[in-house]
mmCIF file of C-alpha atoms in Angstrom:
data_model
loop_
_atom_site.group_PDB
_atom_site.id
_atom_site.type_symbol
_atom_site.label_atom_id
_atom_site.label_comp_id
_atom_site.label_asym_id
_atom_site.label_seq_id
_atom_site.Cartn_x
_atom_site.Cartn_y
_atom_site.Cartn_z
ATOM 1 C CA UNK A 1 83.756 133.971 83.907
ATOM 2 C CA UNK A 2 82.168 131.018 81.700
ATOM 3 C CA UNK A 3 81.412 133.645 79.102
ATOM 4 C CA UNK A 4 85.101 135.000 78.665
ATOM 5 C CA UNK A 5 86.808 131.431 79.574
ATOM 6 C CA UNK A 6 86.215 130.706 75.810
ATOM 7 C CA UNK A 7 88.513 133.453 74.628
ATOM 8 C CA UNK A 8 91.262 132.098 77.064
ATOM 9 C CA UNK A 9 94.037 130.364 75.913
ATOM 10 C CA UNK A 10 93.625 126.520 76.642
ATOM 11 C CA UNK A 11 95.636 124.672 78.472
ATOM 12 C CA UNK A 12 98.251 122.166 77.474
ATOM 13 C CA UNK A 13 97.404 118.511 76.996
ATOM 14 C CA UNK A 14 99.044 116.736 79.722
ATOM 15 C CA UNK A 15 102.416 114.217 78.176
ATOM 16 C CA UNK A 16 101.706 110.362 78.007
ATOM 17 C CA UNK A 17 102.568 107.683 80.474
ATOM 18 C CA UNK A 18 104.602 105.169 78.483
ATOM 19 C CA UNK A 19 105.309 100.745 79.132
ATOM 20 C CA UNK A 20 108.431 100.055 77.606
ATOM 21 C CA UNK A 21 107.817 96.027 76.895
ATOM 22 C CA UNK A 22 108.225 93.629 79.989
ATOM 23 C CA UNK A 23 110.447 90.938 78.160
ATOM 24 C CA UNK A 24 113.580 93.722 78.087
ATOM 25 C CA UNK A 25 114.347 93.811 81.969
ATOM 26 C CA UNK A 26 115.278 91.651 84.248
ATOM 27 C CA UNK A 27 114.185 91.697 87.819
ATOM 28 C CA UNK A 28 115.766 91.159 91.163
ATOM 29 C CA UNK A 29 113.968 91.507 94.769
ATOM 30 C CA UNK A 30 116.272 93.119 96.833
ATOM 31 C CA UNK A 31 116.772 93.755 100.719
ATOM 32 C CA UNK A 32 118.244 97.037 102.466
ATOM 33 C CA UNK A 33 119.165 98.192 105.389
ATOM 34 C CA UNK A 34 117.715 101.462 107.171
ATOM 35 C CA UNK A 35 121.110 103.046 108.141
ATOM 36 C CA UNK A 36 122.676 103.668 104.350
ATOM 37 C CA UNK A 37 121.500 105.412 101.547
ATOM 38 C CA UNK A 38 118.696 103.523 99.547
ATOM 39 C CA UNK A 39 120.352 105.172 96.181
ATOM 40 C CA UNK A 40 123.868 103.591 97.162
ATOM 41 C CA UNK A 41 122.243 100.374 97.499
ATOM 42 C CA UNK A 42 120.627 99.866 94.895
ATOM 43 C CA UNK A 43 123.453 101.109 92.366
ATOM 44 C CA UNK A 44 125.223 98.417 93.628
ATOM 45 C CA UNK A 45 122.811 95.844 93.657
ATOM 46 C CA UNK A 46 122.733 97.118 89.764
ATOM 47 C CA UNK A 47 125.981 96.546 89.529
ATOM 48 C CA UNK A 48 125.838 93.357 90.560
ATOM 49 C CA UNK A 49 122.591 91.813 88.909
ATOM 50 C CA UNK A 50 123.922 93.248 84.843
ATOM 51 C CA UNK A 51 127.189 92.653 83.820
ATOM 52 C CA UNK A 52 126.335 96.076 82.267
ATOM 53 C CA UNK A 53 127.123 99.495 84.311
ATOM 54 C CA UNK A 54 124.530 101.479 85.446
ATOM 55 C CA UNK A 55 124.628 104.339 82.835
ATOM 56 C CA UNK A 56 124.572 101.739 80.330
ATOM 57 C CA UNK A 57 121.143 100.515 81.425
ATOM 58 C CA UNK A 58 117.654 101.690 81.616
ATOM 59 C CA UNK A 59 116.412 101.326 85.323
ATOM 60 C CA UNK A 60 113.798 102.150 87.906
ATOM 61 C CA UNK A 61 112.838 100.477 91.225
ATOM 62 C CA UNK A 62 109.965 100.443 93.388
ATOM 63 C CA UNK A 63 110.121 100.692 96.972
ATOM 64 C CA UNK A 64 108.241 98.812 99.503
ATOM 65 C CA UNK A 65 105.998 100.107 102.483
ATOM 66 C CA UNK A 66 108.269 99.650 105.003
ATOM 67 C CA UNK A 67 111.578 100.947 103.280
ATOM 68 C CA UNK A 68 113.253 97.552 104.168
ATOM 69 C CA UNK A 69 113.230 96.021 100.276
ATOM 70 C CA UNK A 70 112.746 97.187 96.859
ATOM 71 C CA UNK A 71 112.177 95.782 93.113
ATOM 72 C CA UNK A 72 114.571 96.513 90.751
ATOM 73 C CA UNK A 73 114.061 95.900 86.980
ATOM 74 C CA UNK A 74 116.989 97.093 84.700
ATOM 75 C CA UNK A 75 117.442 96.418 80.756
ATOM 76 C CA UNK A 76 120.007 97.220 78.581
ATOM 77 C CA UNK A 77 119.307 100.273 76.921
ATOM 78 C CA UNK A 78 120.379 98.342 73.006
ATOM 79 C CA UNK A 79 117.472 96.512 73.243
ATOM 80 C CA UNK A 80 115.618 99.256 73.048
ATOM 81 C CA UNK A 81 116.177 100.674 68.893
ATOM 82 C CA UNK A 82 115.553 104.674 68.614
ATOM 83 C CA UNK A 83 112.219 104.618 67.004
ATOM 84 C CA UNK A 84 111.243 102.771 70.075
ATOM 85 C CA UNK A 85 112.550 105.207 72.579
ATOM 86 C CA UNK A 86 111.683 108.895 70.483
ATOM 87 C CA UNK A 87 108.921 109.210 72.102
ATOM 88 C CA UNK A 88 110.372 109.362 75.867
ATOM 89 C CA UNK A 89 111.446 112.844 76.070
ATOM 90 C CA UNK A 90 108.126 113.592 76.073
ATOM 91 C CA UNK A 91 106.560 111.145 78.504
ATOM 92 C CA UNK A 92 105.463 112.151 81.708
ATOM 93 C CA UNK A 93 106.540 108.783 83.062
ATOM 94 C CA UNK A 94 108.350 105.712 81.416
ATOM 95 C CA UNK A 95 108.515 102.472 82.855
ATOM 96 C CA UNK A 96 108.368 98.265 82.495
ATOM 97 C CA UNK A 97 104.649 97.049 81.775
ATOM 98 C CA UNK A 98 104.658 95.038 84.690
ATOM 99 C CA UNK A 99 104.606 97.890 87.269
ATOM 100 C CA UNK A 100 100.857 98.398 86.320
ATOM 101 C CA UNK A 101 100.130 94.428 87.816
ATOM 102 C CA UNK A 102 101.760 95.758 91.594
ATOM 103 C CA UNK A 103 98.571 97.037 91.767
ATOM 104 C CA UNK A 104 96.792 93.923 91.651
ATOM 105 C CA UNK A 105 98.659 92.633 95.365
ATOM 106 C CA UNK A 106 96.162 89.707 96.627
ATOM 107 C CA UNK A 107 95.281 89.208 100.125
ATOM 108 C CA UNK A 108 97.154 86.032 100.130
ATOM 109 C CA UNK A 109 99.683 83.919 98.328
ATOM 110 C CA UNK A 110 98.831 84.161 94.353
ATOM 111 C CA UNK A 111 99.836 85.152 90.771
ATOM 112 C CA UNK A 112 98.538 88.056 88.199
ATOM 113 C CA UNK A 113 98.786 86.603 84.799
ATOM 114 C CA UNK A 114 98.101 89.339 81.659
ATOM 115 C CA UNK A 115 97.900 87.600 78.732
ATOM 116 C CA UNK A 116 98.817 90.088 76.379
ATOM 117 C CA UNK A 117 99.467 90.654 72.268
ATOM 118 C CA UNK A 118 102.549 88.395 71.659
ATOM 119 C CA UNK A 119 104.022 88.367 75.856
ATOM 120 C CA UNK A 120 102.704 87.041 79.079
ATOM 121 C CA UNK A 121 103.554 88.745 82.440
ATOM 122 C CA UNK A 122 103.419 87.140 85.797
ATOM 123 C CA UNK A 123 103.898 88.549 88.879
ATOM 124 C CA UNK A 124 103.882 86.252 91.989
ATOM 125 C CA UNK A 125 103.073 87.644 95.776
ATOM 126 C CA UNK A 126 103.610 85.846 98.829
ATOM 127 C CA UNK A 127 100.684 87.219 101.668
ATOM 128 C CA UNK A 128 101.715 90.272 104.154
ATOM 129 C CA UNK A 129 104.458 90.946 101.737
ATOM 130 C CA UNK A 130 104.025 94.606 100.124
ATOM 131 C CA UNK A 131 106.783 93.709 96.647
ATOM 132 C CA UNK A 132 105.758 90.524 94.715
ATOM 133 C CA UNK A 133 108.637 87.701 94.858
ATOM 134 C CA UNK A 134 108.987 86.525 91.726
ATOM 135 C CA UNK A 135 108.056 89.153 88.620
ATOM 136 C CA UNK A 136 108.301 87.020 84.844
ATOM 137 C CA UNK A 137 107.631 88.194 81.804
ATOM 138 C CA UNK A 138 108.162 85.406 78.135
ATOM 139 C CA UNK A 139 106.990 86.142 74.258
ATOM 140 C CA UNK A 140 104.368 83.933 73.981
ATOM 141 C CA UNK A 141 101.148 83.127 73.076
ATOM 142 C CA UNK A 142 97.718 82.399 75.180
ATOM 143 C CA UNK A 143 98.287 78.922 75.238
ATOM 144 C CA UNK A 144 101.972 80.198 77.067
ATOM 145 C CA UNK A 145 100.601 82.091 80.090
ATOM 146 C CA UNK A 146 99.562 78.598 82.229
ATOM 147 C CA UNK A 147 103.008 77.250 81.831
ATOM 148 C CA UNK A 148 104.493 80.651 83.107
ATOM 149 C CA UNK A 149 102.273 80.875 86.146
ATOM 150 C CA UNK A 150 103.524 77.493 86.965
ATOM 151 C CA UNK A 151 107.219 78.529 86.118
ATOM 152 C CA UNK A 152 106.680 81.715 88.463
ATOM 153 C CA UNK A 153 105.195 79.835 91.247
ATOM 154 C CA UNK A 154 107.348 77.530 91.308
ATOM 155 C CA UNK A 155 110.467 80.416 90.938
ATOM 156 C CA UNK A 156 108.657 81.862 93.962
ATOM 157 C CA UNK A 157 108.744 78.296 96.176
ATOM 158 C CA UNK A 158 104.566 78.100 96.445
ATOM 159 C CA UNK A 159 102.666 75.382 95.297
ATOM 160 C CA UNK A 160 100.870 75.359 92.236
ATOM 161 C CA UNK A 161 97.533 75.241 93.283
ATOM 162 C CA UNK A 162 97.374 79.108 94.934
ATOM 163 C CA UNK A 163 95.388 81.357 93.053
ATOM 164 C CA UNK A 164 95.956 82.761 89.873
ATOM 165 C CA UNK A 165 93.833 86.001 88.655
ATOM 166 C CA UNK A 166 94.137 86.226 84.576
ATOM 167 C CA UNK A 167 93.955 89.394 82.537
ATOM 168 C CA UNK A 168 93.811 90.822 79.426
ATOM 169 C CA UNK A 169 93.485 94.214 77.844
ATOM 170 C CA UNK A 170 96.608 96.669 77.113
ATOM 171 C CA UNK A 171 97.836 97.819 80.320
ATOM 172 C CA UNK A 172 98.134 101.340 81.393
ATOM 173 C CA UNK A 173 98.898 103.520 83.817
ATOM 174 C CA UNK A 174 96.588 106.821 84.318
ATOM 175 C CA UNK A 175 97.757 110.088 86.369
ATOM 176 C CA UNK A 176 95.339 110.290 89.367
ATOM 177 C CA UNK A 177 96.751 112.831 91.915
ATOM 178 C CA UNK A 178 100.150 114.315 92.419
ATOM 179 C CA UNK A 179 102.502 111.700 91.916
ATOM 180 C CA UNK A 180 99.707 108.839 92.097
ATOM 181 C CA UNK A 181 99.263 106.580 89.252
ATOM 182 C CA UNK A 182 95.743 104.469 88.256
ATOM 183 C CA UNK A 183 96.515 100.707 86.452
ATOM 184 C CA UNK A 184 94.099 99.521 83.684
ATOM 185 C CA UNK A 185 93.983 96.218 81.953
ATOM 186 C CA UNK A 186 91.731 97.462 78.734
ATOM 187 C CA UNK A 187 88.919 98.844 80.407
ATOM 188 C CA UNK A 188 89.554 97.234 84.086
ATOM 189 C CA UNK A 189 90.847 99.525 86.349
ATOM 190 C CA UNK A 190 93.285 97.597 88.649
ATOM 191 C CA UNK A 191 93.691 100.192 91.261
ATOM 192 C CA UNK A 192 96.365 102.533 92.424
ATOM 193 C CA UNK A 193 100.296 101.908 92.668
ATOM 194 C CA UNK A 194 102.099 102.907 95.684
ATOM 195 C CA UNK A 195 102.440 106.187 96.634
ATOM 196 C CA UNK A 196 105.666 107.663 95.210
ATOM 197 C CA UNK A 197 106.219 104.488 93.071
ATOM 198 C CA UNK A 198 105.526 107.192 89.741
ATOM 199 C CA UNK A 199 109.135 108.962 90.382
ATOM 200 C CA UNK A 200 111.588 105.821 91.160
ATOM 201 C CA UNK A 201 109.740 103.319 88.615
ATOM 202 C CA UNK A 202 110.888 105.438 85.537
ATOM 203 C CA UNK A 203 113.893 104.268 83.550
ATOM 204 C CA UNK A 204 114.701 107.159 81.658
ATOM 205 C CA UNK A 205 118.272 108.673 82.723
ATOM 206 C CA UNK A 206 118.190 110.108 86.154
ATOM 207 C CA UNK A 207 120.076 114.230 84.890
ATOM 208 C CA UNK A 208 117.621 114.034 81.647
ATOM 209 C CA UNK A 209 115.020 113.767 84.763
ATOM 210 C CA UNK A 210 116.290 116.238 86.841
ATOM 211 C CA UNK A 211 116.462 118.153 84.448
ATOM 212 C CA UNK A 212 113.436 117.580 82.931
ATOM 213 C CA UNK A 213 111.950 118.512 86.305
ATOM 214 C CA UNK A 214 112.901 122.205 86.101
ATOM 215 C CA UNK A 215 111.966 122.551 82.479
ATOM 216 C CA UNK A 216 108.434 121.335 83.923
ATOM 217 C CA UNK A 217 108.606 123.802 87.027
ATOM 218 C CA UNK A 218 109.695 126.449 84.701
ATOM 219 C CA UNK A 219 106.862 126.039 82.136
ATOM 220 C CA UNK A 220 104.175 125.874 84.791
ATOM 221 C CA UNK A 221 105.218 129.427 86.135
ATOM 222 C CA UNK A 222 105.416 130.608 82.047
ATOM 223 C CA UNK A 223 101.888 129.180 81.895
ATOM 224 C CA UNK A 224 100.528 130.965 84.872
ATOM 225 C CA UNK A 225 102.039 133.895 83.858
ATOM 226 C CA UNK A 226 100.158 133.504 80.742
ATOM 227 C CA UNK A 227 97.032 132.971 82.972
ATOM 228 C CA UNK A 228 98.087 136.183 84.910
ATOM 229 C CA UNK A 229 98.527 138.172 82.005
ATOM 230 C CA UNK A 230 95.210 136.706 80.265
ATOM 231 C CA UNK A 231 92.966 138.109 82.932
ATOM 232 C CA UNK A 232 94.582 141.378 83.727
ATOM 233 C CA UNK A 233 94.354 142.111 79.876
ATOM 234 C CA UNK A 234 90.282 140.952 80.629
ATOM 235 C CA UNK A 235 90.422 143.761 83.521
ATOM 236 C CA UNK A 236 91.530 146.512 81.986
ATOM 237 C CA UNK A 237 89.205 145.820 78.773
ATOM 238 C CA UNK A 238 86.624 145.653 81.859
ATOM 239 C CA UNK A 239 87.449 149.391 83.199
ATOM 240 C CA UNK A 240 88.114 150.328 80.075
ATOM 241 C CA UNK A 241 84.262 149.684 78.991
ATOM 242 C CA UNK A 242 83.054 150.599 82.551
ATOM 243 C CA UNK A 243 84.520 153.862 82.295
ATOM 244 C CA UNK A 244 83.202 154.385 78.446
ATOM 245 C CA UNK A 245 79.422 153.461 80.062
ATOM 246 C CA UNK A 246 79.917 155.745 83.215
ATOM 247 C CA UNK A 247 80.893 158.703 80.790
ATOM 248 C CA UNK A 248 77.686 158.085 78.173
ATOM 249 C CA UNK A 249 75.452 158.254 81.264
ATOM 250 C CA UNK A 250 77.184 161.176 81.868
ATOM 251 C CA UNK A 251 77.048 162.837 79.225
ATOM 252 C CA UNK A 252 73.351 162.204 78.612
ATOM 253 C CA UNK A 253 72.456 162.956 81.959
ATOM 254 C CA UNK A 254 74.569 167.074 81.511
ATOM 255 C CA UNK A 255 72.366 167.132 78.139
ATOM 256 C CA UNK A 256 69.446 166.879 79.781
ATOM 257 C CA UNK A 257 69.663 168.717 82.758
ATOM 258 C CA UNK A 258 70.814 172.007 80.044
ATOM 259 C CA UNK A 259 67.888 170.872 77.996
ATOM 260 C CA UNK A 260 65.481 171.784 81.250
ATOM 261 C CA UNK A 261 66.986 175.467 82.324
ATOM 262 C CA UNK A 262 65.048 177.336 80.029
ATOM 263 C CA UNK A 263 61.637 175.854 81.477
ATOM 264 C CA UNK A 264 63.473 176.116 84.914
ATOM 265 C CA UNK A 265 63.668 179.563 84.579
ATOM 266 C CA UNK A 266 60.540 180.486 83.739
ATOM 267 C CA UNK A 267 58.983 178.455 86.352
ATOM 268 C CA UNK A 268 61.259 180.747 89.040
ATOM 269 C CA UNK A 269 60.275 183.769 87.513
ATOM 270 C CA UNK A 270 56.053 182.714 87.635
ATOM 271 C CA UNK A 271 56.729 181.207 91.222
ATOM 272 C CA UNK A 272 58.414 184.932 91.814
ATOM 273 C CA UNK A 273 55.402 186.942 90.664
ATOM 274 C CA UNK A 274 53.272 184.376 92.181
ATOM 275 C CA UNK A 275 54.376 185.354 95.700
ATOM 276 C CA UNK A 276 54.815 189.274 95.455
ATOM 277 C CA UNK A 277 50.857 189.324 94.154
ATOM 278 C CA UNK A 278 50.359 187.123 97.182
ATOM 279 C CA UNK A 279 52.460 189.459 99.566
ATOM 280 C CA UNK A 280 50.174 192.611 97.686
ATOM 281 C CA UNK A 281 46.777 190.982 98.100
ATOM 282 C CA UNK A 282 47.223 190.252 101.931
ATOM 283 C CA UNK A 283 48.202 194.061 102.471
ATOM 284 C CA UNK A 284 45.646 196.526 104.637
ATOM 285 C CA UNK A 285 45.433 199.585 102.608
ATOM 286 C CA UNK A 286 45.874 202.503 104.293
ATOM 287 C CA UNK A 287 43.755 205.492 101.981
ATOM 288 C CA UNK A 288 44.130 208.709 104.411
ATOM 289 C CA UNK A 289 47.676 207.907 105.254
ATOM 290 C CA UNK A 290 48.391 207.554 101.852
ATOM 291 C CA UNK A 291 46.260 211.717 101.549
ATOM 292 C CA UNK A 292 48.594 212.710 104.560
ATOM 293 C CA UNK A 293 51.455 211.712 103.080
ATOM 294 C CA UNK A 294 50.842 213.238 99.637
ATOM 295 C CA UNK A 295 49.255 216.862 101.417
#
């Protein structure tokens, strides 16, 4: 199959995962009631957080493991120009850049501080909680990063001497499995995002995401159909080739049999003659009986 694989159509490249700038989003930790639908509660929370209706927002959320709280983030759509959102249509996932830092939960209280190019991020964690207590993003250089960490700790009501984990490098997400994403800062692997957080963290329009999932399923089945057709064509070509080889060998054998027909007939005649001579040599001569018959 390896020799024939080069003739099969290659799989399309995977769509990219894009991270939107975090300073355009505002975040809120929202408590959820177990007996009410999560989507309705999050819409109510968005309406209370923003002066704009949800239809004018890019928003997403990440649920805690127990489902009793969620980190909600949203941004006014006009804060993103058209040239910035144009690549979003082809992306697998579009979310805020600080979502990548959700894979850096420490064992105790602490803050994850990311120093980027012209923008810093601070994510504050409390011990025993699955979601960060405070998420801040500010435009500034590396000199302003420490001040951002102190501000984030103060907002979370944590002591200023709490552990600070500093990191640099472009933030990114990579697919590691079905709805599983690995977070990276440059070439440093930060960890894996909470299970199932990829879909809910997508900030694009929900109706667009539904249509995109349908198109993705349709494209997947079309791709499988193309592969199945290619395999059938290869199988048919193999059968035709095998039939041609078999026919050639059969014709060659029949020609050899026809060429040996004459020698075989001569051998059979010689064998019959030898058998007749042998029979005559073994019979006892009876001359008196022969003379009696003649008289």
